[in-house]
């Protein structure tokens, strides 16, 4: 008696990405009450700079208490219903978006549509651009939530643009054309390309070359480009972040037909670490898209008290400047901590410069170079090692053995423990020839670096300990 939508499984809830969360929820690690529980490393959450926001709230009790000049704003906010959003918030948000882009571009608040997070922004844009029988091209690996956000209710399809480790998962013209042809073979009408810049799960920002390629591609095919820039404020090292908006501006394309087919998605879930507040936005130069998306936004508005609070925080320019640079510094430090620990265990990852995660190459730990081998390793890591990480297959990666490992949703101590668990596991594993080779060359490199500590040389090549005795 239920609708097909309610009973179909295209939501993607049965993907290993969500199954890992369920495993974690049944047995969550807690240093005191459940020290042997699963550590959550599959959640792209930023908890590193909460103290900065808390301290702002502490010093601005009026804003946090919804009053101004000794007058309560309670009634005004409780009654506010305009789906265009609070003008003060939209102004503050576009300024913040410019600041993240080093003020190289500006955004017109009239082109902004507020949504309940980037989830709603992406779905709303899809409703504006595509429907059943249409396709959107997406570079792999991609954020597992896109299967739900872009396809489930809109009934549009995703066709993957296969990217490979051979060039660091970069987008190529060949891969774009191949995906376009594939969609046509499937009788789907291609409506656009969606990229995340910086990428989830890669943690890399798009190069100017890739952005140029994308602009030429959508221009020649007469299709749209959605640039999900939800991680734009997390870029912690070079190369920096180039927004698609900057590319359009430099090519003088903003108010052209091509410029109108480029749409940006943003949210404060990652840069400010506020996924619970549900603050997202669509930015588009196409008035028709802005108008349609604004009407649709009635289904997923941001509450007026949240808009008010954030308008106050984001208008404090001294605060936002300091927050952005301090948050980047903390992310960089955390990223280094994870990378160093992985390296000690002979595990490499993709060189990255942004995001809340690393894209880790565990091909050397697979029993076979297949997706079955990847699932086998993933289950061991979740249930035996006690770490919930996301397998590449849940991100539609076309090569087995890659995993997304999050580093910003836990304390340093928990990350340390997670790496100790991983280390014991790696020590306990029979090594493949490839891994022995990698460990040997790493050892050689380290010998050359005199300043490195002694422990680095104690890397084990044998299968000694059972691994998890001390867990
Ligand atoms: C690339 C990307 N887009 C969208 C989202 C959804 O974000 P929000 O919490 O703002 O809905 C996420 C969350 O992880 C994401 O990584």
Short mmCIF file of C-alpha atoms in Angstrom, two decimals, residues 115-300:
data_model
loop_
_atom_site.label_atom_id
_atom_site.label_comp_id
_atom_site.label_asym_id
_atom_site.label_seq_id
_atom_site.Cartn_x
_atom_site.Cartn_y
_atom_site.Cartn_z
CA UNK A 115 18.47 25.63 1.31
CA UNK A 116 18.59 23.20 4.23
CA UNK A 117 22.22 22.18 3.65
CA UNK A 118 24.05 21.21 0.47
CA UNK A 119 21.98 18.02 0.36
CA UNK A 120 18.89 20.07 -0.37
CA UNK A 121 20.83 22.45 -2.65
CA UNK A 122 22.04 19.60 -4.86
CA UNK A 123 18.63 17.97 -5.06
CA UNK A 124 16.87 21.28 -5.76
CA UNK A 125 19.32 22.05 -8.56
CA UNK A 126 18.72 18.60 -10.01
CA UNK A 127 14.97 19.21 -9.92
CA UNK A 128 15.62 22.44 -11.87
CA UNK A 129 17.89 20.85 -14.46
CA UNK A 130 16.95 17.21 -14.93
CA UNK A 131 14.29 14.53 -14.58
CA UNK A 132 13.54 10.95 -15.65
CA UNK A 133 15.51 10.02 -18.78
CA UNK A 134 18.16 12.67 -18.07
CA UNK A 135 21.69 12.14 -16.82
CA UNK A 136 24.31 14.07 -14.96
CA UNK A 137 27.98 13.11 -15.36
CA UNK A 138 30.03 12.74 -12.18
CA UNK A 139 33.77 12.10 -11.83
CA UNK A 140 34.62 9.02 -9.75
CA UNK A 141 35.27 8.51 -6.92
CA UNK A 142 32.38 10.63 -5.63
CA UNK A 143 30.56 11.42 -2.36
CA UNK A 144 28.28 8.39 -1.68
CA UNK A 145 25.36 10.67 -0.67
CA UNK A 146 25.02 11.81 -4.30
CA UNK A 147 23.15 8.61 -5.23
CA UNK A 148 20.47 9.70 -2.78
CA UNK A 149 20.62 13.46 -3.40
CA UNK A 150 20.73 13.50 -7.19
CA UNK A 151 18.80 10.39 -8.20
CA UNK A 152 16.38 9.11 -5.62
CA UNK A 153 13.51 11.58 -5.83
CA UNK A 154 14.34 13.31 -9.12
CA UNK A 155 14.64 9.99 -11.01
CA UNK A 156 17.51 11.39 -13.02
CA UNK A 157 20.56 9.16 -13.57
CA UNK A 158 24.23 9.51 -12.72
CA UNK A 159 26.74 8.41 -15.36
CA UNK A 160 30.28 8.09 -13.98
CA UNK A 161 33.28 9.87 -15.46
CA UNK A 162 35.90 7.26 -14.67
CA UNK A 163 39.04 8.76 -13.19
CA UNK A 164 42.05 6.62 -12.33
CA UNK A 165 44.98 6.53 -9.94
CA UNK A 166 47.38 6.62 -12.91
CA UNK A 167 47.04 10.44 -13.04
CA UNK A 168 45.99 11.06 -9.43
CA UNK A 169 42.26 10.75 -10.30
CA UNK A 170 42.34 13.91 -12.42
CA UNK A 171 39.56 14.68 -14.90
CA UNK A 172 40.61 14.28 -18.52
CA UNK A 173 38.95 15.24 -21.78
CA UNK A 174 38.96 11.60 -22.79
CA UNK A 175 37.11 10.53 -19.61
CA UNK A 176 34.52 13.30 -20.10
CA UNK A 177 33.87 12.28 -23.71
CA UNK A 178 33.69 8.63 -22.77
CA UNK A 179 31.05 9.29 -20.09
CA UNK A 180 29.06 11.44 -22.51
CA UNK A 181 29.07 8.63 -25.08
CA UNK A 182 28.15 6.08 -22.44
CA UNK A 183 25.09 8.16 -21.45
CA UNK A 184 24.02 8.35 -25.07
CA UNK A 185 24.37 4.60 -25.45
CA UNK A 186 22.05 4.27 -22.47
CA UNK A 187 19.56 6.56 -24.20
CA UNK A 188 19.97 9.23 -21.57
CA UNK A 189 20.00 12.95 -22.31
CA UNK A 190 23.06 14.52 -20.68
CA UNK A 191 22.06 17.65 -18.77
CA UNK A 192 25.31 18.47 -17.08
CA UNK A 193 28.43 17.64 -15.12
CA UNK A 194 28.68 17.84 -11.34
CA UNK A 195 32.07 18.20 -9.65
CA UNK A 196 33.03 18.67 -6.02
CA UNK A 197 35.82 21.19 -5.70
CA UNK A 198 37.71 20.44 -3.47
CA UNK A 199 36.80 16.81 -3.93
CA UNK A 200 35.13 14.52 -1.47
CA UNK A 201 36.64 11.85 -1.17
CA UNK A 202 39.99 12.82 -2.76
CA UNK A 203 40.79 15.89 -0.67
CA UNK A 204 42.24 17.63 -3.74
CA UNK A 205 41.18 20.84 -5.45
CA UNK A 206 40.63 21.02 -9.20
CA UNK A 207 43.50 22.43 -11.25
CA UNK A 208 43.06 25.35 -13.62
CA UNK A 209 43.56 22.92 -16.47
CA UNK A 210 40.66 20.73 -15.28
CA UNK A 211 38.43 23.77 -14.76
CA UNK A 212 39.23 25.04 -18.26
CA UNK A 213 38.44 21.60 -19.64
CA UNK A 214 35.08 21.57 -17.86
CA UNK A 215 34.12 25.01 -19.16
CA UNK A 216 34.99 24.02 -22.75
CA UNK A 217 33.14 20.73 -22.36
CA UNK A 218 29.86 22.22 -21.09
CA UNK A 219 30.16 24.96 -23.63
CA UNK A 220 30.58 22.59 -26.60
CA UNK A 221 27.89 20.17 -25.40
CA UNK A 222 25.49 22.93 -24.37
CA UNK A 223 24.98 21.49 -20.91
CA UNK A 224 25.20 22.66 -17.24
CA UNK A 225 27.98 22.53 -14.68
CA UNK A 226 27.29 22.20 -10.97
CA UNK A 227 30.29 22.96 -8.79
CA UNK A 228 29.76 21.73 -5.23
CA UNK A 229 32.22 23.93 -3.30
CA UNK A 230 31.21 22.80 0.18
CA UNK A 231 34.88 22.22 1.14
CA UNK A 232 36.19 25.53 -0.28
CA UNK A 233 37.20 26.85 3.16
CA UNK A 234 39.14 23.71 4.11
CA UNK A 235 42.07 24.15 1.70
CA UNK A 236 45.07 23.90 4.02
CA UNK A 237 48.05 23.76 1.68
CA UNK A 238 49.14 24.47 -1.85
CA UNK A 239 47.99 24.40 -4.56
CA UNK A 240 45.24 26.76 -3.47
CA UNK A 241 41.57 26.65 -4.35
CA UNK A 242 40.27 28.04 -7.64
CA UNK A 243 36.52 28.51 -7.70
CA UNK A 244 34.69 28.01 -10.99
CA UNK A 245 33.46 31.56 -10.49
CA UNK A 246 37.02 32.85 -10.78
CA UNK A 247 37.49 30.97 -14.04
CA UNK A 248 34.28 32.45 -15.46
CA UNK A 249 35.33 35.91 -14.35
CA UNK A 250 38.78 35.63 -15.92
CA UNK A 251 37.29 34.40 -19.17
CA UNK A 252 34.66 37.15 -19.07
CA UNK A 253 31.92 34.53 -19.18
CA UNK A 254 29.82 35.33 -16.10
CA UNK A 255 26.89 36.90 -17.92
CA UNK A 256 27.03 34.78 -21.02
CA UNK A 257 24.98 31.69 -21.89
CA UNK A 258 27.77 29.46 -20.60
CA UNK A 259 28.02 31.48 -17.38
CA UNK A 260 24.30 31.02 -16.83
CA UNK A 261 24.72 27.28 -17.04
CA UNK A 262 27.21 27.21 -14.16
CA UNK A 263 25.79 26.80 -10.66
CA UNK A 264 27.57 26.69 -7.33
CA UNK A 265 26.51 24.73 -4.26
CA UNK A 266 27.70 25.80 -0.84
CA UNK A 267 27.01 25.00 2.81
CA UNK A 268 28.37 25.80 6.25
CA UNK A 269 28.40 22.11 7.23
CA UNK A 270 32.14 21.64 6.62
CA UNK A 271 33.90 25.01 6.71
CA UNK A 272 32.19 26.04 9.96
CA UNK A 273 31.47 22.49 11.11
CA UNK A 274 27.73 23.08 11.45
CA UNK A 275 25.95 20.20 9.68
CA UNK A 276 23.25 20.14 12.36
CA UNK A 277 22.21 23.73 11.58
CA UNK A 278 21.35 22.81 7.96
CA UNK A 279 22.68 25.89 6.18
CA UNK A 280 23.15 25.56 2.44
CA UNK A 281 22.86 27.62 -0.72
CA UNK A 282 22.66 27.55 -4.48
CA UNK A 283 24.33 30.34 -6.42
CA UNK A 284 23.34 30.78 -10.06
CA UNK A 285 23.59 33.48 -12.72
CA UNK A 286 20.46 32.16 -14.37
CA UNK A 287 17.41 34.10 -13.11
CA UNK A 288 15.05 31.28 -14.13
CA UNK A 289 17.00 28.75 -12.08
CA UNK A 290 17.13 31.18 -9.12
CA UNK A 291 13.40 31.75 -9.31
CA UNK A 292 12.47 28.05 -9.65
CA UNK A 293 14.91 27.00 -6.92
CA UNK A 294 13.58 29.73 -4.59
CA UNK A 295 10.04 28.40 -5.00
CA UNK A 296 11.26 24.85 -4.39
CA UNK A 297 13.22 25.96 -1.34
CA UNK A 298 9.92 26.08 0.57
CA UNK A 299 10.44 22.35 1.08
CA UNK A 300 13.76 22.82 2.85
#
